[in-house]
Amino acid sequence: MKKFLSVLILVLIYINCTSQLPYSQRRYGVVKEADIVVGTALNYCGRMDTITVSIFKPVGDSNLKRPVAIFIHGGGFTSTDDANDEDMSFFAEEFAKRGYVAVSADYREGFHLYPFAPGLPGPYSNEPAIVDFYNSFDGGFFAADSAELVRAAYRAQQDIKGIIRWLKGRNLQDSTSTCKYFIGGHSAGAITALAAVLLDKPEEKPTAAGSLPDAVNPNWQDTVQQLAGPANKDDEDYREHNPLPFNYENPACYKRPDLGDINGTISKNNGFDEKVMGVMCLSGGIADTAAFDQNDSSPAVFLYHVPTDDMVPFDVGKPLDRIGNTFNVSPASFAPVVYGANWIWNKLERINYQQFRRKLFYEDPFANSPHDILPTLGVVCDSAANFFAEVLNADQSCTEFTEAFVFTGNGNWNNPANWAGNRLPPATVLSGTQIWVRPQQGSVCILNVPVTVRPGAAVFIAEGSDFRINGNLILQ
C-alpha cells in the first residue's frame, strides 16, 4: 500500500506541474467518426481483411495543425472483439478533449494454431477459473509456433504504419499536423506500437516474416481428461477471423507466404512517411534487443507496467508464462521471448537515450488483475497526456508537408501515368509539398521538363533509384 501511495503521489505531483502546457488540459467537446475504412490487406489465412479506425476530434478548436495520437488495442493478436478497445477509445476521447485528433485503431488479428499430437490433442486444465479464461479466448493463445506470433505482430505493425500514412494524407480534411504524431497501445497494442516505430529499416525484417513451410490444420479433439473441451475450439477461432463463406479448411488457408515490405501496402504510395514523435507502451514489450538505438528520429518513450504482470513480462520472459503451469500444455511454450518495460527502461539508461523518456511502474502486490491499466485509466491517461505535452512543447522543429506526389512508374517526369494516382506535380513546387521519386527496380525517372522547388518544399530520391535530370531543376 505504501508503494501504491508513493507512486500515486508522484503521478499527481507530475500532472499538477505540467497541467498548464498546451495539450495538457481538457478544453473541448468531442465528436466521434466511427468505423472509417482505411484499406485492406491479407490476413493469416489469405483472406482479405478490412482495416478500420474511429476518429475523435475536438469541437470548437480552430487549430489547423492539430497533433495526432493513435491508440492500439490489445488482445493477444487474436481477439476479434478488440479486447480493450473501450480503454483505447477512452484514451482517444481524453486526448481529443485536449486538442488532439485522436484515433482508436484496428489491425489484422489471428494466427495458425498448434496441431496437438494424438493422445494430447489440445490443452486442458483442472482449474475452473482457468477453463473460463481459456474459453473466453477460444484457442487463440496456442500458436502453431513462435513464428506465428512474430508474423501476427509484423502484420499488425504494417497496418499501423499504413494508418499513419493514411492519416497524414488526410491532413487538410482533418486539420492536422503531418509530423506531430504519437502512437501507443496496451499489451499486444503496445507491442505493435513499439514495432511500428522501431522496425524502420528493411534489414530489420524478422526471418519469420519471410516465406515459411505451410502450417497444419490443427483439428483439435476431446479426450476424457480434457475438461476444457478443446474439440472444435480451434474451428471457433478460425471462423471468428474468417467468417462464412470463406473456407478455412481449404489447404490454401495454411500457406505461409512472405509478408512483404516492413511498411505494408496501405497508403504506401501517398507520399507520406510513418515517423512519429513519441510512443506509449502500456504493459507491452519488444522481441528484438537491438531495437532501440540512438539516432535523430528516435521517439520519446512513455513506459507503463505492473511488475507482477501475469500476461506480458515486466522484465524478460515469455507471455503467459506466469499462468502457464495451470495448463497441461502452457501457451508460453509457443511464444517468443519478450523484453518488457523494465528491461526497455534499463536499456535506455545504458545507452544514455537522448530523447524524452518516462516510466510509470505501478506496484501493488494485491492487484487482482496486474495486466490491467492501474490504478485507473484516468491516472495513467493523464500522465501520458502530460508527458506528450512536454514533448510537443520542447520540440518545435518538425517539418510540415501538407501535400505529396510520388513517382512510381518508368520514364518521363511529365507523364501522369508515372505518378501515384495519376497526380502530376506542378512545375513550381510550393512550400509544404514533398515529392518522392520511387521508380520500381529496373525503372528510371527522367526529369524532362523544368521544375522549380521553392523554399519549404522537398524532393526525396529513394535509395537505389535511377533519377536522371534532362530538364532544368531549379532549387530556390
Tab-separated table of C-alpha atoms in Angstrom:
chain	number	residue	atom	x	y	z
A	1	MET	CA	0.000	0.000	0.000
A	2	LYS	CA	2.862	2.414	0.780
A	3	LYS	CA	4.356	1.808	-2.648
A	4	PHE	CA	0.968	2.399	-4.250
A	5	LEU	CA	0.557	5.719	-2.403
A	6	SER	CA	4.089	6.799	-3.314
A	7	VAL	CA	3.503	6.117	-6.985
A	8	LEU	CA	0.122	7.836	-6.937
A	9	ILE	CA	1.505	10.926	-5.166
A	10	LEU	CA	4.367	11.196	-7.653
A	11	VAL	CA	1.953	10.907	-10.566
A	12	LEU	CA	-0.333	13.608	-9.146
A	13	ILE	CA	2.613	15.955	-8.496
A	14	TYR	CA	3.833	15.408	-12.044
A	15	ILE	CA	0.377	16.038	-13.512
A	16	ASN	CA	-0.038	19.226	-11.482
A	17	CYS	CA	3.375	20.562	-12.554
A	18	THR	CA	2.703	20.027	-16.273
A	19	SER	CA	-1.027	20.796	-16.452
A	20	GLN	CA	-0.503	24.317	-17.813
A	21	LEU	CA	1.239	23.190	-21.010
A	22	PRO	CA	-0.664	23.283	-24.318
A	23	TYR	CA	-2.429	19.964	-24.994
A	24	SER	CA	-2.393	19.065	-21.304
A	25	GLN	CA	-5.811	20.381	-20.224
A	26	ARG	CA	-9.323	19.299	-21.216
A	27	ARG	CA	-10.784	22.189	-23.194
A	28	TYR	CA	-13.121	20.798	-25.827
A	29	GLY	CA	-16.119	18.657	-26.521
A	30	VAL	CA	-15.540	15.665	-28.776
A	31	VAL	CA	-17.157	14.298	-31.920
A	32	LYS	CA	-16.520	10.703	-32.994
A	33	GLU	CA	-16.450	9.304	-36.529
A	34	ALA	CA	-16.690	5.516	-36.207
A	35	ASP	CA	-15.593	2.603	-38.396
A	36	ILE	CA	-13.858	4.540	-41.162
A	37	VAL	CA	-12.272	2.224	-43.739
A	38	VAL	CA	-8.526	2.785	-44.152
A	39	GLY	CA	-7.648	-0.065	-46.507
A	40	THR	CA	-7.423	-3.825	-46.953
A	41	ALA	CA	-4.726	-6.478	-46.509
A	42	LEU	CA	-4.467	-10.268	-46.462
A	43	ASN	CA	-4.783	-11.999	-43.093
A	44	TYR	CA	-3.027	-15.172	-41.888
A	45	CYS	CA	-5.435	-17.358	-43.863
A	46	GLY	CA	-5.083	-15.422	-47.106
A	47	ARG	CA	-8.473	-13.734	-46.644
A	48	MET	CA	-8.769	-10.021	-47.410
A	49	ASP	CA	-9.301	-8.067	-44.173
A	50	THR	CA	-10.697	-4.547	-43.940
A	51	ILE	CA	-8.779	-2.188	-41.627
A	52	THR	CA	-10.883	0.481	-39.901
A	53	VAL	CA	-10.407	3.288	-37.391
A	54	SER	CA	-12.558	5.542	-35.238
A	55	ILE	CA	-11.512	9.206	-35.198
A	56	PHE	CA	-12.152	11.540	-32.241
A	57	LYS	CA	-11.969	15.287	-32.945
A	58	PRO	CA	-12.140	18.298	-30.630
A	59	VAL	CA	-15.193	20.527	-31.089
A	60	GLY	CA	-14.608	24.285	-31.273
A	61	ASP	CA	-10.861	24.102	-31.933
A	62	SER	CA	-9.657	26.350	-34.790
A	63	ASN	CA	-6.101	24.946	-34.924
A	64	LEU	CA	-5.262	23.775	-38.463
A	65	LYS	CA	-2.173	21.793	-37.394
A	66	ARG	CA	-3.517	19.673	-34.569
A	67	PRO	CA	-1.326	16.858	-33.225
A	68	VAL	CA	-2.451	13.277	-33.797
A	69	ALA	CA	-2.494	10.396	-31.295
A	70	ILE	CA	-3.201	6.800	-32.348
A	71	PHE	CA	-4.186	4.172	-29.769
A	72	ILE	CA	-3.980	0.422	-30.406
A	73	HIS	CA	-5.998	-2.190	-28.502
A	74	GLY	CA	-4.590	-5.406	-27.099
A	75	GLY	CA	-5.939	-8.943	-27.023
A	76	GLY	CA	-3.043	-11.291	-27.753
A	77	PHE	CA	-3.264	-10.629	-31.526
A	78	THR	CA	-6.335	-12.846	-31.608
A	79	SER	CA	-9.324	-11.050	-30.049
A	80	THR	CA	-11.864	-10.275	-32.739
A	81	ASP	CA	-13.891	-8.299	-30.189
A	82	ASP	CA	-10.885	-5.932	-29.916
A	83	ALA	CA	-10.269	-6.786	-26.230
A	84	ASN	CA	-9.671	-3.456	-24.512
A	85	ASP	CA	-10.792	-1.265	-27.407
A	86	GLU	CA	-13.002	0.556	-24.889
A	87	ASP	CA	-9.873	1.509	-22.940
A	88	MET	CA	-8.134	2.804	-26.065
A	89	SER	CA	-11.274	4.729	-27.063
A	90	PHE	CA	-11.179	6.273	-23.575
A	91	PHE	CA	-7.609	7.413	-24.226
A	92	ALA	CA	-8.580	8.732	-27.660
A	93	GLU	CA	-11.511	10.735	-26.302
A	94	GLU	CA	-9.398	12.145	-23.473
A	95	PHE	CA	-6.689	13.256	-25.891
A	96	ALA	CA	-9.280	14.823	-28.221
A	97	LYS	CA	-10.559	16.876	-25.276
A	98	ARG	CA	-7.036	18.288	-25.043
A	99	GLY	CA	-6.873	19.340	-28.710
A	100	TYR	CA	-5.605	16.241	-30.485
A	101	VAL	CA	-7.186	14.442	-33.379
A	102	ALA	CA	-7.138	11.001	-31.758
A	103	VAL	CA	-7.674	7.576	-33.261
A	104	SER	CA	-8.661	4.162	-31.958
A	105	ALA	CA	-7.119	1.781	-34.499
A	106	ASP	CA	-7.909	-1.701	-35.740
A	107	TYR	CA	-5.450	-4.136	-37.321
A	108	ARG	CA	-5.291	-7.686	-38.673
A	109	GLU	CA	-5.509	-10.340	-35.979
A	110	GLY	CA	-5.281	-14.110	-35.752
A	111	PHE	CA	-2.655	-16.777	-36.376
A	112	HIS	CA	-2.428	-20.503	-37.018
A	113	LEU	CA	-2.906	-22.770	-34.003
A	114	TYR	CA	-0.802	-25.615	-32.685
A	115	PRO	CA	-1.590	-29.133	-34.028
A	116	PHE	CA	-1.516	-31.192	-30.840
A	117	ALA	CA	-0.258	-34.756	-31.203
A	118	PRO	CA	-2.519	-37.818	-30.822
A	119	GLY	CA	-3.085	-38.611	-27.158
A	120	LEU	CA	-2.907	-34.951	-26.183
A	121	PRO	CA	-4.936	-33.244	-28.914
A	122	GLY	CA	-5.436	-29.966	-27.033
A	123	PRO	CA	-4.639	-28.053	-23.845
A	124	TYR	CA	-6.544	-28.736	-20.661
A	125	SER	CA	-6.739	-27.578	-17.045
A	126	ASN	CA	-8.414	-28.816	-13.869
A	127	GLU	CA	-8.970	-25.281	-12.540
A	128	PRO	CA	-12.441	-23.856	-13.357
A	129	ALA	CA	-11.172	-20.255	-13.425
A	130	ILE	CA	-8.529	-21.164	-15.978
A	131	VAL	CA	-11.096	-23.053	-18.037
A	132	ASP	CA	-13.305	-19.949	-18.091
A	133	PHE	CA	-10.331	-17.786	-19.035
A	134	TYR	CA	-9.361	-20.183	-21.808
A	135	ASN	CA	-12.925	-20.412	-23.122
A	136	SER	CA	-13.192	-16.634	-23.323
A	137	PHE	CA	-10.333	-16.536	-25.834
A	138	ASP	CA	-11.213	-19.593	-27.910
A	139	GLY	CA	-7.982	-21.380	-28.860
A	140	GLY	CA	-6.103	-18.246	-29.749
A	141	PHE	CA	-3.231	-18.343	-27.263
A	142	PHE	CA	-1.885	-21.668	-28.536
A	143	ALA	CA	0.024	-20.567	-31.642
A	144	ALA	CA	1.405	-23.117	-34.091
A	145	ASP	CA	4.905	-21.897	-33.227
A	146	SER	CA	6.679	-18.732	-32.132
A	147	ALA	CA	6.967	-17.664	-35.782
A	148	GLU	CA	3.171	-17.331	-35.938
A	149	LEU	CA	3.176	-14.744	-33.160
A	150	VAL	CA	6.056	-12.864	-34.790
A	151	ARG	CA	4.105	-12.850	-38.054
A	152	ALA	CA	0.963	-11.602	-36.289
A	153	ALA	CA	2.885	-8.711	-34.711
A	154	TYR	CA	4.535	-7.964	-38.064
A	155	ARG	CA	1.181	-7.709	-39.862
A	156	ALA	CA	-0.168	-5.503	-37.076
A	157	GLN	CA	2.724	-3.024	-37.285
A	158	GLN	CA	2.364	-2.942	-41.084
A	159	ASP	CA	-1.269	-1.900	-40.624
A	160	ILE	CA	-0.454	0.809	-38.077
A	161	LYS	CA	2.188	2.264	-40.390
A	162	GLY	CA	-0.407	2.316	-43.148
A	163	ILE	CA	-2.866	4.082	-40.837
A	164	ILE	CA	-0.223	6.729	-40.028
A	165	ARG	CA	0.389	7.404	-43.726
A	166	TRP	CA	-3.339	7.433	-44.445
A	167	LEU	CA	-3.985	9.958	-41.675
A	168	LYS	CA	-1.139	12.203	-42.833
A	169	GLY	CA	-2.677	12.155	-46.302
A	170	ARG	CA	-5.923	13.478	-44.766
A	171	ASN	CA	-4.213	16.389	-43.026
A	172	LEU	CA	-6.231	19.092	-44.796
A	173	GLN	CA	-9.515	17.255	-44.219
A	174	ASP	CA	-8.814	16.708	-40.512
A	175	SER	CA	-6.868	19.946	-39.850
A	176	THR	CA	-3.867	18.030	-38.545
A	177	SER	CA	-0.128	18.284	-38.490
A	178	THR	CA	1.818	15.880	-40.674
A	179	CYS	CA	4.689	15.479	-38.215
A	180	LYS	CA	3.272	15.838	-34.679
A	181	TYR	CA	2.284	12.194	-34.304
A	182	PHE	CA	2.156	9.886	-31.290
A	183	ILE	CA	1.170	6.236	-31.065
A	184	GLY	CA	0.548	3.937	-28.132
A	185	GLY	CA	-1.267	0.851	-27.024
A	186	HIS	CA	-1.846	-1.747	-24.351
A	187	SER	CA	-0.482	-5.313	-24.281
A	188	ALA	CA	-0.403	-6.572	-27.892
A	189	GLY	CA	-1.232	-2.988	-28.891
A	190	ALA	CA	1.864	-1.751	-27.061
A	191	ILE	CA	3.997	-4.427	-28.735
A	192	THR	CA	2.557	-3.265	-32.070
A	193	ALA	CA	3.204	0.420	-31.312
A	194	LEU	CA	6.851	-0.226	-30.460
A	195	ALA	CA	7.339	-2.402	-33.548
A	196	ALA	CA	5.752	0.226	-35.828
A	197	VAL	CA	8.204	2.837	-34.524
A	198	LEU	CA	11.383	0.773	-34.196
A	199	LEU	CA	11.138	-1.508	-37.228
A	200	ASP	CA	12.285	1.178	-39.680
A	201	LYS	CA	14.986	-0.491	-41.795
A	202	PRO	CA	14.391	-3.237	-44.415
A	203	GLU	CA	17.175	-5.351	-42.921
A	204	GLU	CA	15.303	-5.436	-39.590
A	205	LYS	CA	12.531	-7.566	-41.075
A	206	PRO	CA	12.247	-10.725	-38.936
A	207	THR	CA	13.181	-14.004	-40.598
A	208	ALA	CA	9.791	-15.373	-39.526
A	209	ALA	CA	8.069	-12.728	-41.695
A	210	GLY	CA	9.506	-14.386	-44.799
A	211	SER	CA	8.140	-17.427	-46.598
A	212	LEU	CA	7.710	-20.452	-44.296
A	213	PRO	CA	6.516	-24.044	-44.750
A	214	ASP	CA	2.753	-24.451	-44.656
A	215	ALA	CA	1.003	-24.581	-41.305
A	216	VAL	CA	-1.037	-27.672	-40.382
A	217	ASN	CA	-4.782	-27.715	-39.849
A	218	PRO	CA	-4.840	-28.278	-36.037
A	219	ASN	CA	-8.070	-30.348	-35.891
A	220	TRP	CA	-8.334	-30.387	-32.098
A	221	GLN	CA	-10.216	-33.257	-30.423
A	222	ASP	CA	-11.548	-34.096	-26.957
A	223	THR	CA	-10.197	-36.755	-24.594
A	224	VAL	CA	-11.658	-37.893	-21.267
A	225	GLN	CA	-9.210	-35.854	-19.169
A	226	GLN	CA	-9.585	-32.583	-21.105
A	227	LEU	CA	-12.152	-30.734	-19.039
A	228	ALA	CA	-11.738	-27.522	-21.065
A	229	GLY	CA	-13.146	-29.315	-24.076
A	230	PRO	CA	-10.860	-28.337	-26.953
A	231	ALA	CA	-12.912	-30.127	-29.611
A	232	ASN	CA	-13.823	-27.636	-32.345
A	233	LYS	CA	-12.404	-24.750	-30.316
A	234	ASP	CA	-9.748	-24.292	-32.978
A	235	ASP	CA	-12.552	-24.122	-35.542
A	236	GLU	CA	-14.258	-21.392	-33.497
A	237	ASP	CA	-11.090	-19.342	-33.631
A	238	TYR	CA	-10.588	-19.780	-37.374
A	239	ARG	CA	-14.231	-18.976	-38.056
A	240	GLU	CA	-14.084	-15.829	-35.917
A	241	HIS	CA	-11.292	-14.453	-38.085
A	242	ASN	CA	-12.574	-15.951	-41.330
A	243	PRO	CA	-16.380	-15.743	-41.402
A	244	LEU	CA	-18.536	-17.539	-43.957
A	245	PRO	CA	-18.447	-18.022	-46.883
A	246	PHE	CA	-14.640	-18.237	-46.507
A	247	ASN	CA	-13.495	-21.877	-46.243
A	248	TYR	CA	-10.800	-22.096	-43.570
A	249	GLU	CA	-10.496	-25.871	-44.145
A	250	ASN	CA	-9.053	-25.245	-47.616
A	251	PRO	CA	-5.311	-26.053	-47.723
A	252	ALA	CA	-4.719	-22.598	-49.233
A	253	CYS	CA	-5.587	-21.134	-45.811
A	254	TYR	CA	-2.478	-22.731	-44.330
A	255	LYS	CA	0.048	-21.286	-46.761
A	256	ARG	CA	2.636	-19.008	-45.102
A	257	PRO	CA	3.941	-16.673	-47.810
A	258	ASP	CA	6.430	-13.844	-47.429
A	259	LEU	CA	4.655	-10.976	-45.659
A	260	GLY	CA	6.292	-8.296	-47.770
A	261	ASP	CA	7.847	-4.943	-47.005
A	262	ILE	CA	8.116	-3.778	-43.384
A	263	ASN	CA	5.881	-0.797	-44.225
A	264	GLY	CA	2.986	-2.845	-45.603
A	265	THR	CA	0.783	-1.844	-48.529
A	266	ILE	CA	-1.881	0.511	-47.130
A	267	SER	CA	-1.429	4.070	-48.495
A	268	LYS	CA	2.101	3.032	-49.416
A	269	ASN	CA	2.442	5.500	-52.273
A	270	ASN	CA	0.651	8.556	-50.911
A	271	GLY	CA	3.991	10.292	-50.306
A	272	PHE	CA	3.860	10.475	-46.506
A	273	ASP	CA	6.074	8.656	-44.035
A	274	GLU	CA	5.449	6.638	-40.861
A	275	LYS	CA	7.515	8.748	-38.445
A	276	VAL	CA	6.163	9.728	-35.040
A	277	MET	CA	7.435	11.939	-32.226
A	278	GLY	CA	6.593	9.613	-29.360
A	279	VAL	CA	5.370	6.159	-28.381
A	280	MET	CA	3.406	4.948	-25.344
A	281	CYS	CA	3.911	1.361	-24.176
A	282	LEU	CA	1.345	0.105	-21.643
A	283	SER	CA	2.144	-3.426	-20.425
A	284	GLY	CA	3.980	-4.308	-23.617
A	285	GLY	CA	7.489	-5.073	-24.794
A	286	ILE	CA	9.841	-5.818	-27.677
A	287	ALA	CA	11.264	-9.010	-29.147
A	288	ASP	CA	14.467	-7.538	-30.578
A	289	THR	CA	17.083	-6.414	-28.045
A	290	ALA	CA	18.752	-4.203	-30.675
A	291	ALA	CA	15.517	-2.339	-31.471
A	292	PHE	CA	16.330	0.833	-29.527
A	293	ASP	CA	19.286	2.805	-30.822
A	294	GLN	CA	20.414	6.402	-30.806
A	295	ASN	CA	19.520	8.369	-33.927
A	296	ASP	CA	17.917	11.640	-34.944
A	297	SER	CA	14.475	10.117	-35.424
A	298	SER	CA	14.336	8.228	-32.120
A	299	PRO	CA	10.948	8.762	-30.470
A	300	ALA	CA	10.095	9.968	-26.987
A	301	VAL	CA	9.142	6.936	-24.864
A	302	PHE	CA	6.464	6.568	-22.162
A	303	LEU	CA	6.547	3.207	-20.346
A	304	TYR	CA	3.888	1.780	-18.015
A	305	HIS	CA	3.931	-1.676	-16.451
A	306	VAL	CA	2.997	-3.595	-13.313
A	307	PRO	CA	5.953	-5.678	-12.032
A	308	THR	CA	3.653	-8.626	-11.243
A	309	ASP	CA	2.055	-8.644	-14.710
A	310	ASP	CA	0.919	-12.214	-15.415
A	311	MET	CA	0.447	-11.761	-19.170
A	312	VAL	CA	3.412	-9.793	-20.579
A	313	PRO	CA	6.711	-9.979	-18.650
A	314	PHE	CA	7.811	-6.861	-16.775
A	315	ASP	CA	11.438	-7.726	-17.439
A	316	VAL	CA	12.311	-10.723	-19.657
A	317	GLY	CA	10.280	-13.845	-20.327
A	318	LYS	CA	7.516	-15.375	-22.381
A	319	PRO	CA	3.951	-14.041	-22.465
A	320	LEU	CA	1.567	-16.033	-20.229
A	321	ASP	CA	4.495	-17.786	-18.544
A	322	ARG	CA	3.187	-16.891	-15.051
A	323	ILE	CA	-0.088	-18.755	-15.622
A	324	GLY	CA	1.363	-21.395	-17.920
A	325	ASN	CA	1.711	-24.034	-15.215
A	326	THR	CA	-2.064	-24.081	-14.787
A	327	PHE	CA	-2.376	-25.665	-18.248
A	328	ASN	CA	-1.242	-29.168	-19.092
A	329	VAL	CA	0.406	-27.570	-22.110
A	330	SER	CA	1.458	-23.982	-21.466
A	331	PRO	CA	0.655	-21.372	-24.122
A	332	ALA	CA	4.060	-19.873	-23.312
A	333	SER	CA	5.580	-22.947	-24.964
A	334	PHE	CA	4.653	-21.468	-28.337
A	335	ALA	CA	5.622	-17.839	-27.668
A	336	PRO	CA	8.834	-15.888	-28.363
A	337	VAL	CA	10.799	-14.226	-25.570
A	338	VAL	CA	9.604	-10.668	-24.865
A	339	TYR	CA	11.538	-7.857	-23.178
A	340	GLY	CA	9.161	-5.760	-21.067
A	341	ALA	CA	9.115	-2.184	-19.828
A	342	ASN	CA	11.677	-2.667	-17.063
A	343	TRP	CA	14.196	-4.166	-19.486
A	344	ILE	CA	13.477	-1.382	-22.009
A	345	TRP	CA	13.959	1.310	-19.359
A	346	ASN	CA	17.284	-0.181	-18.284
A	347	LYS	CA	18.385	-0.370	-21.931
A	348	LEU	CA	17.525	3.319	-22.440
A	349	GLU	CA	19.526	4.161	-19.332
A	350	ARG	CA	22.534	2.108	-20.527
A	351	ILE	CA	22.705	3.804	-23.918
A	352	ASN	CA	22.020	7.254	-22.426
A	353	TYR	CA	18.964	7.622	-24.659
A	354	GLN	CA	18.759	11.298	-25.601
A	355	GLN	CA	15.044	11.651	-26.252
A	356	PHE	CA	12.344	12.307	-23.653
A	357	ARG	CA	11.536	9.200	-21.654
A	358	ARG	CA	9.440	8.468	-18.602
A	359	LYS	CA	8.347	5.390	-16.670
A	360	LEU	CA	5.279	4.730	-14.550
A	361	PHE	CA	5.687	1.360	-12.836
A	362	TYR	CA	2.661	0.708	-10.667
A	363	GLU	CA	3.441	-1.570	-7.733
A	364	ASP	CA	0.529	-3.153	-5.883
A	365	PRO	CA	1.032	-6.757	-4.724
A	366	PHE	CA	-2.704	-7.066	-4.092
A	367	ALA	CA	-3.815	-6.167	-7.625
A	368	ASN	CA	-6.368	-8.718	-8.828
A	369	SER	CA	-5.547	-8.175	-12.490
A	370	PRO	CA	-1.967	-6.887	-12.773
A	371	HIS	CA	-2.215	-6.776	-16.574
A	372	ASP	CA	-4.898	-4.080	-16.316
A	373	ILE	CA	-4.179	-0.348	-16.516
A	374	LEU	CA	-3.838	0.621	-12.844
A	375	PRO	CA	-4.664	2.363	-10.530
A	376	THR	CA	-7.184	3.788	-13.029
A	377	LEU	CA	-7.370	4.547	-16.739
A	378	GLY	CA	-7.658	8.240	-15.882
A	379	VAL	CA	-4.444	8.424	-13.845
A	380	VAL	CA	-2.354	6.687	-16.498
A	381	CYS	CA	-4.004	8.625	-19.347
A	382	ASP	CA	-3.351	11.965	-17.612
A	383	SER	CA	0.283	11.037	-17.047
A	384	ALA	CA	0.770	10.034	-20.704
A	385	ALA	CA	-1.035	13.157	-21.978
A	386	ASN	CA	1.128	15.451	-19.881
A	387	PHE	CA	4.276	13.646	-20.986
A	388	PHE	CA	3.371	14.095	-24.665
A	389	ALA	CA	2.504	17.757	-23.960
A	390	GLU	CA	6.057	18.174	-22.679
A	391	VAL	CA	7.405	16.602	-25.869
A	392	LEU	CA	5.318	18.935	-28.047
A	393	ASN	CA	6.352	21.954	-26.011
A	394	ALA	CA	10.053	21.083	-26.308
A	395	ASP	CA	10.163	20.090	-29.995
A	396	GLN	CA	9.099	22.856	-32.361
A	397	SER	CA	11.289	21.728	-35.234
A	398	CYS	CA	9.241	19.128	-37.105
A	399	THR	CA	8.742	19.819	-40.816
A	400	GLU	CA	5.171	20.094	-42.074
A	401	PHE	CA	4.333	18.709	-45.511
A	402	THR	CA	0.671	19.053	-46.427
A	403	GLU	CA	0.786	17.677	-49.989
A	404	ALA	CA	2.780	14.862	-51.579
A	405	PHE	CA	3.445	13.400	-55.036
A	406	VAL	CA	5.077	10.014	-55.707
A	407	PHE	CA	6.806	8.874	-58.920
A	408	THR	CA	6.255	5.108	-59.192
A	409	GLY	CA	6.484	4.480	-62.941
A	410	ASN	CA	9.157	4.309	-65.625
A	411	GLY	CA	10.119	7.136	-67.972
A	412	ASN	CA	9.385	10.835	-68.261
A	413	TRP	CA	8.508	13.109	-65.363
A	414	ASN	CA	5.682	14.824	-67.273
A	415	ASN	CA	3.692	11.614	-67.900
A	416	PRO	CA	0.809	11.474	-65.350
A	417	ALA	CA	0.707	7.658	-65.641
A	418	ASN	CA	4.113	7.523	-63.914
A	419	TRP	CA	2.732	9.161	-60.773
A	420	ALA	CA	0.697	7.523	-57.999
A	421	GLY	CA	-2.976	8.275	-58.574
A	422	ASN	CA	-2.041	9.962	-61.892
A	423	ARG	CA	-1.254	13.091	-59.837
A	424	LEU	CA	1.386	15.057	-61.726
A	425	PRO	CA	3.213	17.648	-59.572
A	426	PRO	CA	3.122	21.307	-60.669
A	427	ALA	CA	6.030	22.963	-62.482
A	428	THR	CA	6.574	25.143	-59.405
A	429	VAL	CA	6.676	23.065	-56.225
A	430	LEU	CA	5.418	25.252	-53.386
A	431	SER	CA	6.280	25.238	-49.681
A	432	GLY	CA	4.662	22.365	-47.791
A	433	THR	CA	4.911	19.985	-50.757
A	434	GLN	CA	7.120	16.910	-50.942
A	435	ILE	CA	7.938	14.808	-53.977
A	436	TRP	CA	9.161	11.226	-53.738
A	437	VAL	CA	10.995	9.570	-56.616
A	438	ARG	CA	10.444	5.825	-56.134
A	439	PRO	CA	10.601	4.025	-59.508
A	440	GLN	CA	10.474	0.259	-59.224
A	441	GLN	CA	13.711	-1.705	-59.509
A	442	GLY	CA	14.990	-1.571	-63.083
A	443	SER	CA	12.942	1.551	-63.888
A	444	VAL	CA	14.051	5.153	-64.283
A	445	CYS	CA	12.670	8.627	-63.574
A	446	ILE	CA	13.654	11.186	-66.238
A	447	LEU	CA	13.192	14.850	-65.368
A	448	ASN	CA	12.474	16.067	-68.900
A	449	VAL	CA	10.777	19.395	-68.074
A	450	PRO	CA	11.763	22.449	-65.998
A	451	VAL	CA	10.818	22.179	-62.311
A	452	THR	CA	11.284	24.871	-59.662
A	453	VAL	CA	11.426	23.866	-55.995
A	454	ARG	CA	10.528	26.718	-53.635
A	455	PRO	CA	11.852	27.017	-50.028
A	456	GLY	CA	9.896	24.774	-47.678
A	457	ALA	CA	9.371	22.121	-50.383
A	458	ALA	CA	11.417	18.962	-50.797
A	459	VAL	CA	12.329	16.330	-53.366
A	460	PHE	CA	13.337	12.925	-51.939
A	461	ILE	CA	15.109	10.289	-54.024
A	462	ALA	CA	14.583	6.774	-52.692
A	463	GLU	CA	17.783	4.833	-52.052
A	464	GLY	CA	18.975	2.969	-55.145
A	465	SER	CA	16.657	4.862	-57.519
A	466	ASP	CA	17.704	5.823	-61.070
A	467	PHE	CA	16.949	9.579	-61.380
A	468	ARG	CA	18.102	11.441	-64.474
A	469	ILE	CA	17.856	15.227	-64.850
A	470	ASN	CA	17.465	16.096	-68.526
A	471	GLY	CA	15.494	19.284	-67.902
A	472	ASN	CA	16.101	22.172	-65.517
A	473	LEU	CA	15.845	21.601	-61.779
A	474	ILE	CA	15.834	24.972	-60.021
A	475	LEU	CA	16.237	24.944	-56.236
A	476	GLN	CA	15.277	28.292	-54.723
